[in-house]
Amino acid sequence: MTTVLICDDRRSVREGLTRVMSAVPGVQRIDCVAHGDELLARYARQTVDVVLVGTQRAVPTGVEATRRLVAAHPQANVIVFGAPDDAGSIAAAIAGGARGYLRWDASRPELVAALAHTLASTSVPTPRVPTDPGVQLTERELQVLRGMSQGKSNGQIGRELYLSEDTVKTHARRLFRKLGVRDRAQAVAHGFRRGLVS
């Protein structure tokens, strides 16, 4: 049975995540806190299997809460939630020690499936699978990925690289395919993990 702790300063988000988590098989207890200080105090009193932390664009509280918790408790399994186009917050949280993330706009079935998979994979500690050395991005794909990690739009990346927005989208689709990801946020998270961006 799995225990979950949700951290977000928005009551509606906490209540929504609690409803979703209640539908995930194997979840035994769900607790909620609103701020990073509460998160640290609650986790110190009683550790949980998974911590869900919400992030917001241009609001550092979620990222900071993740960093503080992982610094104090390196074994904490933190998953961040964020907007699909807010690659900056998600990447910063991953860099701060989060194990993964989920998109706010994921459908209910996608969310439940992703949470169930994450819970299953974190319930029993397993070593990380080494990065596939066969995955190679071109220099242009790396440039596009770095732009994404800085939260830039396709148009902004294109202007900096003197490329059309459609060309940037083509490079993005190729790097998504090579990394085995579905969107910008996943690509940035993988990039940080692989050391492709910093």
mmCIF file with all atom_site columns, C-alpha atoms in Angstrom:
data_model
loop_
_atom_site.group_PDB
_atom_site.id
_atom_site.type_symbol
_atom_site.label_atom_id
_atom_site.label_alt_id
_atom_site.label_comp_id
_atom_site.label_asym_id
_atom_site.label_entity_id
_atom_site.label_seq_id
_atom_site.pdbx_PDB_ins_code
_atom_site.Cartn_x
_atom_site.Cartn_y
_atom_site.Cartn_z
_atom_site.occupancy
_atom_site.B_iso_or_equiv
_atom_site.pdbx_formal_charge
_atom_site.auth_seq_id
_atom_site.auth_comp_id
_atom_site.auth_asym_id
_atom_site.auth_atom_id
_atom_site.pdbx_PDB_model_num
ATOM 1   C CA . MET A 1 1   ? 0.000  0.000  0.000   1.00 0.00 ? 1   MET A CA 1
ATOM 2   C CA . THR A 1 2   ? 1.273  3.443  -0.971  1.00 0.00 ? 2   THR A CA 1
ATOM 3   C CA . THR A 1 3   ? 1.232  6.751  0.892   1.00 0.00 ? 3   THR A CA 1
ATOM 4   C CA . VAL A 1 4   ? 1.179  10.079 -0.957  1.00 0.00 ? 4   VAL A CA 1
ATOM 5   C CA . LEU A 1 5   ? 1.812  13.683 0.102   1.00 0.00 ? 5   LEU A CA 1
ATOM 6   C CA . ILE A 1 6   ? 0.556  16.537 -2.101  1.00 0.00 ? 6   ILE A CA 1
ATOM 7   C CA . CYS A 1 7   ? 2.075  20.029 -1.894  1.00 0.00 ? 7   CYS A CA 1
ATOM 8   C CA . ASP A 1 8   ? 0.470  23.009 -3.657  1.00 0.00 ? 8   ASP A CA 1
ATOM 9   C CA . ASP A 1 9   ? -0.675 26.402 -2.393  1.00 0.00 ? 9   ASP A CA 1
ATOM 10  C CA . ARG A 1 10  ? -3.933 26.201 -4.394  1.00 0.00 ? 10  ARG A CA 1
ATOM 11  C CA . ARG A 1 11  ? -6.728 24.448 -2.526  1.00 0.00 ? 11  ARG A CA 1
ATOM 12  C CA . SER A 1 12  ? -8.529 23.506 -5.752  1.00 0.00 ? 12  SER A CA 1
ATOM 13  C CA . VAL A 1 13  ? -5.396 21.779 -7.046  1.00 0.00 ? 13  VAL A CA 1
ATOM 14  C CA . ARG A 1 14  ? -4.898 19.854 -3.804  1.00 0.00 ? 14  ARG A CA 1
ATOM 15  C CA . GLU A 1 15  ? -8.503 18.710 -3.835  1.00 0.00 ? 15  GLU A CA 1
ATOM 16  C CA . GLY A 1 16  ? -8.361 17.765 -7.514  1.00 0.00 ? 16  GLY A CA 1
ATOM 17  C CA . LEU A 1 17  ? -5.181 15.733 -7.112  1.00 0.00 ? 17  LEU A CA 1
ATOM 18  C CA . THR A 1 18  ? -6.614 14.018 -4.053  1.00 0.00 ? 18  THR A CA 1
ATOM 19  C CA . ARG A 1 19  ? -9.650 12.908 -6.065  1.00 0.00 ? 19  ARG A CA 1
ATOM 20  C CA . VAL A 1 20  ? -7.437 11.573 -8.853  1.00 0.00 ? 20  VAL A CA 1
ATOM 21  C CA . MET A 1 21  ? -5.051 9.817  -6.482  1.00 0.00 ? 21  MET A CA 1
ATOM 22  C CA . SER A 1 22  ? -7.986 8.179  -4.720  1.00 0.00 ? 22  SER A CA 1
ATOM 23  C CA . ALA A 1 23  ? -8.745 6.371  -7.991  1.00 0.00 ? 23  ALA A CA 1
ATOM 24  C CA . VAL A 1 24  ? -5.251 4.847  -8.225  1.00 0.00 ? 24  VAL A CA 1
ATOM 25  C CA . PRO A 1 25  ? -5.177 1.241  -7.003  1.00 0.00 ? 25  PRO A CA 1
ATOM 26  C CA . GLY A 1 26  ? -2.924 0.628  -4.016  1.00 0.00 ? 26  GLY A CA 1
ATOM 27  C CA . VAL A 1 27  ? -2.985 4.168  -2.603  1.00 0.00 ? 27  VAL A CA 1
ATOM 28  C CA . GLN A 1 28  ? -3.600 3.857  1.121   1.00 0.00 ? 28  GLN A CA 1
ATOM 29  C CA . ARG A 1 29  ? -3.276 7.404  2.437   1.00 0.00 ? 29  ARG A CA 1
ATOM 30  C CA . ILE A 1 30  ? -3.223 10.873 0.869   1.00 0.00 ? 30  ILE A CA 1
ATOM 31  C CA . ASP A 1 31  ? -2.167 13.950 2.851   1.00 0.00 ? 31  ASP A CA 1
ATOM 32  C CA . CYS A 1 32  ? -1.940 17.564 1.671   1.00 0.00 ? 32  CYS A CA 1
ATOM 33  C CA . VAL A 1 33  ? 0.138  20.609 2.596   1.00 0.00 ? 33  VAL A CA 1
ATOM 34  C CA . ALA A 1 34  ? 0.105  24.093 1.134   1.00 0.00 ? 34  ALA A CA 1
ATOM 35  C CA . HIS A 1 35  ? 3.719  25.285 1.458   1.00 0.00 ? 35  HIS A CA 1
ATOM 36  C CA . GLY A 1 36  ? 7.332  24.142 1.456   1.00 0.00 ? 36  GLY A CA 1
ATOM 37  C CA . ASP A 1 37  ? 7.775  24.620 5.209   1.00 0.00 ? 37  ASP A CA 1
ATOM 38  C CA . GLU A 1 38  ? 4.768  22.393 5.877   1.00 0.00 ? 38  GLU A CA 1
ATOM 39  C CA . LEU A 1 39  ? 6.093  19.858 3.383   1.00 0.00 ? 39  LEU A CA 1
ATOM 40  C CA . LEU A 1 40  ? 9.461  19.593 5.141   1.00 0.00 ? 40  LEU A CA 1
ATOM 41  C CA . ALA A 1 41  ? 7.888  19.359 8.588   1.00 0.00 ? 41  ALA A CA 1
ATOM 42  C CA . ARG A 1 42  ? 5.353  16.715 7.532   1.00 0.00 ? 42  ARG A CA 1
ATOM 43  C CA . TYR A 1 43  ? 7.901  14.599 5.666   1.00 0.00 ? 43  TYR A CA 1
ATOM 44  C CA . ALA A 1 44  ? 10.320 14.782 8.612   1.00 0.00 ? 44  ALA A CA 1
ATOM 45  C CA . ARG A 1 45  ? 7.599  13.498 10.946  1.00 0.00 ? 45  ARG A CA 1
ATOM 46  C CA . GLN A 1 46  ? 6.542  10.666 8.658   1.00 0.00 ? 46  GLN A CA 1
ATOM 47  C CA . THR A 1 47  ? 8.040  9.757  5.305   1.00 0.00 ? 47  THR A CA 1
ATOM 48  C CA . VAL A 1 48  ? 5.747  8.858  2.416   1.00 0.00 ? 48  VAL A CA 1
ATOM 49  C CA . ASP A 1 49  ? 6.236  6.832  -0.756  1.00 0.00 ? 49  ASP A CA 1
ATOM 50  C CA . VAL A 1 50  ? 5.563  9.640  -3.243  1.00 0.00 ? 50  VAL A CA 1
ATOM 51  C CA . VAL A 1 51  ? 5.441  13.442 -2.981  1.00 0.00 ? 51  VAL A CA 1
ATOM 52  C CA . LEU A 1 52  ? 3.500  15.404 -5.613  1.00 0.00 ? 52  LEU A CA 1
ATOM 53  C CA . VAL A 1 53  ? 4.532  19.067 -5.948  1.00 0.00 ? 53  VAL A CA 1
ATOM 54  C CA . GLY A 1 54  ? 2.716  21.600 -8.118  1.00 0.00 ? 54  GLY A CA 1
ATOM 55  C CA . THR A 1 55  ? 4.664  24.185 -10.134 1.00 0.00 ? 55  THR A CA 1
ATOM 56  C CA . GLN A 1 56  ? 3.473  27.454 -11.633 1.00 0.00 ? 56  GLN A CA 1
ATOM 57  C CA . ARG A 1 57  ? 5.011  29.643 -14.293 1.00 0.00 ? 57  ARG A CA 1
ATOM 58  C CA . ALA A 1 58  ? 7.193  32.410 -12.819 1.00 0.00 ? 58  ALA A CA 1
ATOM 59  C CA . VAL A 1 59  ? 6.327  31.258 -9.276  1.00 0.00 ? 59  VAL A CA 1
ATOM 60  C CA . PRO A 1 60  ? 9.350  29.581 -7.651  1.00 0.00 ? 60  PRO A CA 1
ATOM 61  C CA . THR A 1 61  ? 7.576  28.023 -4.661  1.00 0.00 ? 61  THR A CA 1
ATOM 62  C CA . GLY A 1 62  ? 7.084  24.541 -6.134  1.00 0.00 ? 62  GLY A CA 1
ATOM 63  C CA . VAL A 1 63  ? 10.628 24.295 -7.468  1.00 0.00 ? 63  VAL A CA 1
ATOM 64  C CA . GLU A 1 64  ? 12.058 25.624 -4.206  1.00 0.00 ? 64  GLU A CA 1
ATOM 65  C CA . ALA A 1 65  ? 9.982  23.168 -2.156  1.00 0.00 ? 65  ALA A CA 1
ATOM 66  C CA . THR A 1 66  ? 11.307 20.316 -4.301  1.00 0.00 ? 66  THR A CA 1
ATOM 67  C CA . ARG A 1 67  ? 14.931 21.421 -3.884  1.00 0.00 ? 67  ARG A CA 1
ATOM 68  C CA . ARG A 1 68  ? 14.615 21.826 -0.124  1.00 0.00 ? 68  ARG A CA 1
ATOM 69  C CA . LEU A 1 69  ? 12.917 18.469 0.375   1.00 0.00 ? 69  LEU A CA 1
ATOM 70  C CA . VAL A 1 70  ? 15.405 16.513 -1.750  1.00 0.00 ? 70  VAL A CA 1
ATOM 71  C CA . ALA A 1 71  ? 18.346 18.302 -0.120  1.00 0.00 ? 71  ALA A CA 1
ATOM 72  C CA . ALA A 1 72  ? 17.079 17.306 3.323   1.00 0.00 ? 72  ALA A CA 1
ATOM 73  C CA . HIS A 1 73  ? 15.801 13.856 2.280   1.00 0.00 ? 73  HIS A CA 1
ATOM 74  C CA . PRO A 1 74  ? 17.642 12.569 -0.835  1.00 0.00 ? 74  PRO A CA 1
ATOM 75  C CA . GLN A 1 75  ? 15.551 9.405  -0.814  1.00 0.00 ? 75  GLN A CA 1
ATOM 76  C CA . ALA A 1 76  ? 12.303 11.351 -1.365  1.00 0.00 ? 76  ALA A CA 1
ATOM 77  C CA . ASN A 1 77  ? 10.408 10.374 -4.520  1.00 0.00 ? 77  ASN A CA 1
ATOM 78  C CA . VAL A 1 78  ? 9.171  13.731 -5.821  1.00 0.00 ? 78  VAL A CA 1
ATOM 79  C CA . ILE A 1 79  ? 6.997  14.158 -8.902  1.00 0.00 ? 79  ILE A CA 1
ATOM 80  C CA . VAL A 1 80  ? 6.231  17.679 -10.125 1.00 0.00 ? 80  VAL A CA 1
ATOM 81  C CA . PHE A 1 81  ? 3.107  18.874 -11.914 1.00 0.00 ? 81  PHE A CA 1
ATOM 82  C CA . GLY A 1 82  ? 3.275  21.725 -14.396 1.00 0.00 ? 82  GLY A CA 1
ATOM 83  C CA . ALA A 1 83  ? 1.897  23.271 -17.558 1.00 0.00 ? 83  ALA A CA 1
ATOM 84  C CA . PRO A 1 84  ? 2.989  21.431 -20.728 1.00 0.00 ? 84  PRO A CA 1
ATOM 85  C CA . ASP A 1 85  ? 4.631  24.573 -22.125 1.00 0.00 ? 85  ASP A CA 1
ATOM 86  C CA . ASP A 1 86  ? 6.325  25.599 -18.871 1.00 0.00 ? 86  ASP A CA 1
ATOM 87  C CA . ALA A 1 87  ? 9.516  23.685 -19.590 1.00 0.00 ? 87  ALA A CA 1
ATOM 88  C CA . GLY A 1 88  ? 11.554 26.057 -17.435 1.00 0.00 ? 88  GLY A CA 1
ATOM 89  C CA . SER A 1 89  ? 9.779  25.219 -14.170 1.00 0.00 ? 89  SER A CA 1
ATOM 90  C CA . ILE A 1 90  ? 9.700  21.510 -14.909 1.00 0.00 ? 90  ILE A CA 1
ATOM 91  C CA . ALA A 1 91  ? 13.373 21.434 -15.897 1.00 0.00 ? 91  ALA A CA 1
ATOM 92  C CA . ALA A 1 92  ? 14.346 23.376 -12.769 1.00 0.00 ? 92  ALA A CA 1
ATOM 93  C CA . ALA A 1 93  ? 12.412 20.944 -10.587 1.00 0.00 ? 93  ALA A CA 1
ATOM 94  C CA . ILE A 1 94  ? 14.037 17.945 -12.297 1.00 0.00 ? 94  ILE A CA 1
ATOM 95  C CA . ALA A 1 95  ? 17.432 19.586 -11.800 1.00 0.00 ? 95  ALA A CA 1
ATOM 96  C CA . GLY A 1 96  ? 16.474 20.108 -8.153  1.00 0.00 ? 96  GLY A CA 1
ATOM 97  C CA . GLY A 1 97  ? 15.964 16.395 -7.626  1.00 0.00 ? 97  GLY A CA 1
ATOM 98  C CA . ALA A 1 98  ? 12.431 15.563 -8.790  1.00 0.00 ? 98  ALA A CA 1
ATOM 99  C CA . ARG A 1 99  ? 12.168 12.021 -10.166 1.00 0.00 ? 99  ARG A CA 1
ATOM 100 C CA . GLY A 1 100 ? 9.599  12.877 -12.836 1.00 0.00 ? 100 GLY A CA 1
ATOM 101 C CA . TYR A 1 101 ? 6.653  15.086 -13.760 1.00 0.00 ? 101 TYR A CA 1
ATOM 102 C CA . LEU A 1 102 ? 3.112  15.064 -15.049 1.00 0.00 ? 102 LEU A CA 1
ATOM 103 C CA . ARG A 1 103 ? 1.306  17.668 -17.175 1.00 0.00 ? 103 ARG A CA 1
ATOM 104 C CA . TRP A 1 104 ? -1.644 19.629 -15.820 1.00 0.00 ? 104 TRP A CA 1
ATOM 105 C CA . ASP A 1 105 ? -3.541 19.061 -19.077 1.00 0.00 ? 105 ASP A CA 1
ATOM 106 C CA . ALA A 1 106 ? -3.189 15.271 -19.047 1.00 0.00 ? 106 ALA A CA 1
ATOM 107 C CA . SER A 1 107 ? -6.552 13.541 -19.360 1.00 0.00 ? 107 SER A CA 1
ATOM 108 C CA . ARG A 1 108 ? -7.889 11.730 -16.312 1.00 0.00 ? 108 ARG A CA 1
ATOM 109 C CA . PRO A 1 109 ? -7.083 8.248  -17.738 1.00 0.00 ? 109 PRO A CA 1
ATOM 110 C CA . GLU A 1 110 ? -3.552 9.425  -18.661 1.00 0.00 ? 110 GLU A CA 1
ATOM 111 C CA . LEU A 1 111 ? -3.049 10.900 -15.217 1.00 0.00 ? 111 LEU A CA 1
ATOM 112 C CA . VAL A 1 112 ? -4.269 7.809  -13.387 1.00 0.00 ? 112 VAL A CA 1
ATOM 113 C CA . ALA A 1 113 ? -2.143 5.542  -15.603 1.00 0.00 ? 113 ALA A CA 1
ATOM 114 C CA . ALA A 1 114 ? 0.969  7.687  -15.146 1.00 0.00 ? 114 ALA A CA 1
ATOM 115 C CA . LEU A 1 115 ? 0.521  7.844  -11.395 1.00 0.00 ? 115 LEU A CA 1
ATOM 116 C CA . ALA A 1 116 ? -0.077 4.114  -11.153 1.00 0.00 ? 116 ALA A CA 1
ATOM 117 C CA . HIS A 1 117 ? 3.062  3.453  -13.202 1.00 0.00 ? 117 HIS A CA 1
ATOM 118 C CA . THR A 1 118 ? 5.130  5.856  -11.094 1.00 0.00 ? 118 THR A CA 1
ATOM 119 C CA . LEU A 1 119 ? 3.863  4.371  -7.853  1.00 0.00 ? 119 LEU A CA 1
ATOM 120 C CA . ALA A 1 120 ? 4.627  0.879  -9.091  1.00 0.00 ? 120 ALA A CA 1
ATOM 121 C CA . SER A 1 121 ? 8.147  1.861  -10.115 1.00 0.00 ? 121 SER A CA 1
ATOM 122 C CA . THR A 1 122 ? 8.931  3.720  -6.889  1.00 0.00 ? 122 THR A CA 1
ATOM 123 C CA . SER A 1 123 ? 7.377  1.273  -4.431  1.00 0.00 ? 123 SER A CA 1
ATOM 124 C CA . VAL A 1 124 ? 10.353 -1.046 -4.822  1.00 0.00 ? 124 VAL A CA 1
ATOM 125 C CA . PRO A 1 125 ? 13.709 0.756  -5.202  1.00 0.00 ? 125 PRO A CA 1
ATOM 126 C CA . THR A 1 126 ? 15.369 -0.139 -8.476  1.00 0.00 ? 126 THR A CA 1
ATOM 127 C CA . PRO A 1 127 ? 18.588 1.143  -10.016 1.00 0.00 ? 127 PRO A CA 1
ATOM 128 C CA . ARG A 1 128 ? 18.265 3.654  -12.822 1.00 0.00 ? 128 ARG A CA 1
ATOM 129 C CA . VAL A 1 129 ? 18.644 2.246  -16.279 1.00 0.00 ? 129 VAL A CA 1
ATOM 130 C CA . PRO A 1 130 ? 21.772 3.695  -17.913 1.00 0.00 ? 130 PRO A CA 1
ATOM 131 C CA . THR A 1 131 ? 21.217 6.110  -20.758 1.00 0.00 ? 131 THR A CA 1
ATOM 132 C CA . ASP A 1 132 ? 21.182 4.473  -24.163 1.00 0.00 ? 132 ASP A CA 1
ATOM 133 C CA . PRO A 1 133 ? 24.537 5.453  -25.699 1.00 0.00 ? 133 PRO A CA 1
ATOM 134 C CA . GLY A 1 134 ? 23.052 4.960  -29.159 1.00 0.00 ? 134 GLY A CA 1
ATOM 135 C CA . VAL A 1 135 ? 20.864 8.073  -28.880 1.00 0.00 ? 135 VAL A CA 1
ATOM 136 C CA . GLN A 1 136 ? 22.661 10.889 -30.668 1.00 0.00 ? 136 GLN A CA 1
ATOM 137 C CA . LEU A 1 137 ? 21.202 14.338 -31.292 1.00 0.00 ? 137 LEU A CA 1
ATOM 138 C CA . THR A 1 138 ? 22.496 16.574 -34.051 1.00 0.00 ? 138 THR A CA 1
ATOM 139 C CA . GLU A 1 139 ? 23.995 19.940 -33.094 1.00 0.00 ? 139 GLU A CA 1
ATOM 140 C CA . ARG A 1 140 ? 20.850 21.672 -34.364 1.00 0.00 ? 140 ARG A CA 1
ATOM 141 C CA . GLU A 1 141 ? 18.608 19.389 -32.299 1.00 0.00 ? 141 GLU A CA 1
ATOM 142 C CA . LEU A 1 142 ? 20.745 20.144 -29.241 1.00 0.00 ? 142 LEU A CA 1
ATOM 143 C CA . GLN A 1 143 ? 20.377 23.875 -29.903 1.00 0.00 ? 143 GLN A CA 1
ATOM 144 C CA . VAL A 1 144 ? 16.605 23.490 -30.100 1.00 0.00 ? 144 VAL A CA 1
ATOM 145 C CA . LEU A 1 145 ? 16.569 21.426 -26.898 1.00 0.00 ? 145 LEU A CA 1
ATOM 146 C CA . ARG A 1 146 ? 18.660 24.051 -25.086 1.00 0.00 ? 146 ARG A CA 1
ATOM 147 C CA . GLY A 1 147 ? 16.227 26.734 -26.204 1.00 0.00 ? 147 GLY A CA 1
ATOM 148 C CA . MET A 1 148 ? 13.342 24.671 -24.843 1.00 0.00 ? 148 MET A CA 1
ATOM 149 C CA . SER A 1 149 ? 15.179 24.256 -21.528 1.00 0.00 ? 149 SER A CA 1
ATOM 150 C CA . GLN A 1 150 ? 15.275 28.055 -21.264 1.00 0.00 ? 150 GLN A CA 1
ATOM 151 C CA . GLY A 1 151 ? 11.496 28.227 -21.719 1.00 0.00 ? 151 GLY A CA 1
ATOM 152 C CA . LYS A 1 152 ? 11.690 29.786 -25.198 1.00 0.00 ? 152 LYS A CA 1
ATOM 153 C CA . SER A 1 153 ? 8.919  29.341 -27.757 1.00 0.00 ? 153 SER A CA 1
ATOM 154 C CA . ASN A 1 154 ? 9.549  27.755 -31.155 1.00 0.00 ? 154 ASN A CA 1
ATOM 155 C CA . GLY A 1 155 ? 9.378  31.219 -32.687 1.00 0.00 ? 155 GLY A CA 1
ATOM 156 C CA . GLN A 1 156 ? 12.017 32.598 -30.296 1.00 0.00 ? 156 GLN A CA 1
ATOM 157 C CA . ILE A 1 157 ? 14.289 29.617 -30.921 1.00 0.00 ? 157 ILE A CA 1
ATOM 158 C CA . GLY A 1 158 ? 13.875 30.067 -34.651 1.00 0.00 ? 158 GLY A CA 1
ATOM 159 C CA . ARG A 1 159 ? 14.798 33.755 -34.528 1.00 0.00 ? 159 ARG A CA 1
ATOM 160 C CA . GLU A 1 160 ? 17.937 33.010 -32.530 1.00 0.00 ? 160 GLU A CA 1
ATOM 161 C CA . LEU A 1 161 ? 19.003 30.208 -34.876 1.00 0.00 ? 161 LEU A CA 1
ATOM 162 C CA . TYR A 1 162 ? 17.840 31.979 -38.077 1.00 0.00 ? 162 TYR A CA 1
ATOM 163 C CA . LEU A 1 163 ? 15.360 29.186 -38.784 1.00 0.00 ? 163 LEU A CA 1
ATOM 164 C CA . SER A 1 164 ? 11.671 29.243 -39.619 1.00 0.00 ? 164 SER A CA 1
ATOM 165 C CA . GLU A 1 165 ? 9.262  28.150 -36.901 1.00 0.00 ? 165 GLU A CA 1
ATOM 166 C CA . ASP A 1 166 ? 8.257  25.146 -39.043 1.00 0.00 ? 166 ASP A CA 1
ATOM 167 C CA . THR A 1 167 ? 11.914 24.074 -39.261 1.00 0.00 ? 167 THR A CA 1
ATOM 168 C CA . VAL A 1 168 ? 12.240 24.320 -35.474 1.00 0.00 ? 168 VAL A CA 1
ATOM 169 C CA . LYS A 1 169 ? 9.118  22.167 -35.126 1.00 0.00 ? 169 LYS A CA 1
ATOM 170 C CA . THR A 1 170 ? 10.664 19.588 -37.466 1.00 0.00 ? 170 THR A CA 1
ATOM 171 C CA . HIS A 1 171 ? 13.853 19.444 -35.376 1.00 0.00 ? 171 HIS A CA 1
ATOM 172 C CA . ALA A 1 172 ? 11.711 19.212 -32.227 1.00 0.00 ? 172 ALA A CA 1
ATOM 173 C CA . ARG A 1 173 ? 9.732  16.257 -33.594 1.00 0.00 ? 173 ARG A CA 1
ATOM 174 C CA . ARG A 1 174 ? 12.960 14.474 -34.498 1.00 0.00 ? 174 ARG A CA 1
ATOM 175 C CA . LEU A 1 175 ? 14.528 14.941 -31.087 1.00 0.00 ? 175 LEU A CA 1
ATOM 176 C CA . PHE A 1 176 ? 11.264 13.869 -29.403 1.00 0.00 ? 176 PHE A CA 1
ATOM 177 C CA . ARG A 1 177 ? 11.376 10.657 -31.440 1.00 0.00 ? 177 ARG A CA 1
ATOM 178 C CA . LYS A 1 178 ? 15.057 10.019 -30.649 1.00 0.00 ? 178 LYS A CA 1
ATOM 179 C CA . LEU A 1 179 ? 14.552 10.596 -26.920 1.00 0.00 ? 179 LEU A CA 1
ATOM 180 C CA . GLY A 1 180 ? 11.309 8.628  -26.825 1.00 0.00 ? 180 GLY A CA 1
ATOM 181 C CA . VAL A 1 181 ? 9.278  11.523 -25.403 1.00 0.00 ? 181 VAL A CA 1
ATOM 182 C CA . ARG A 1 182 ? 5.944  13.128 -26.255 1.00 0.00 ? 182 ARG A CA 1
ATOM 183 C CA . ASP A 1 183 ? 6.407  16.836 -25.600 1.00 0.00 ? 183 ASP A CA 1
ATOM 184 C CA . ARG A 1 184 ? 8.749  19.711 -24.717 1.00 0.00 ? 184 ARG A CA 1
ATOM 185 C CA . ALA A 1 185 ? 8.617  19.184 -20.963 1.00 0.00 ? 185 ALA A CA 1
ATOM 186 C CA . GLN A 1 186 ? 9.548  15.505 -21.242 1.00 0.00 ? 186 GLN A CA 1
ATOM 187 C CA . ALA A 1 187 ? 12.346 16.375 -23.672 1.00 0.00 ? 187 ALA A CA 1
ATOM 188 C CA . VAL A 1 188 ? 13.797 18.961 -21.287 1.00 0.00 ? 188 VAL A CA 1
ATOM 189 C CA . ALA A 1 189 ? 13.565 16.558 -18.349 1.00 0.00 ? 189 ALA A CA 1
ATOM 190 C CA . HIS A 1 190 ? 15.397 13.885 -20.355 1.00 0.00 ? 190 HIS A CA 1
ATOM 191 C CA . GLY A 1 191 ? 17.937 16.473 -21.466 1.00 0.00 ? 191 GLY A CA 1
ATOM 192 C CA . PHE A 1 192 ? 18.787 17.345 -17.870 1.00 0.00 ? 192 PHE A CA 1
ATOM 193 C CA . ARG A 1 193 ? 19.033 13.704 -16.876 1.00 0.00 ? 193 ARG A CA 1
ATOM 194 C CA . ARG A 1 194 ? 21.312 12.903 -19.809 1.00 0.00 ? 194 ARG A CA 1
ATOM 195 C CA . GLY A 1 195 ? 23.462 15.980 -19.261 1.00 0.00 ? 195 GLY A CA 1
ATOM 196 C CA . LEU A 1 196 ? 22.513 17.383 -22.663 1.00 0.00 ? 196 LEU A CA 1
ATOM 197 C CA . VAL A 1 197 ? 21.394 20.685 -21.115 1.00 0.00 ? 197 VAL A CA 1
ATOM 198 C CA . SER A 1 198 ? 22.330 22.401 -17.872 1.00 0.00 ? 198 SER A CA 1
#
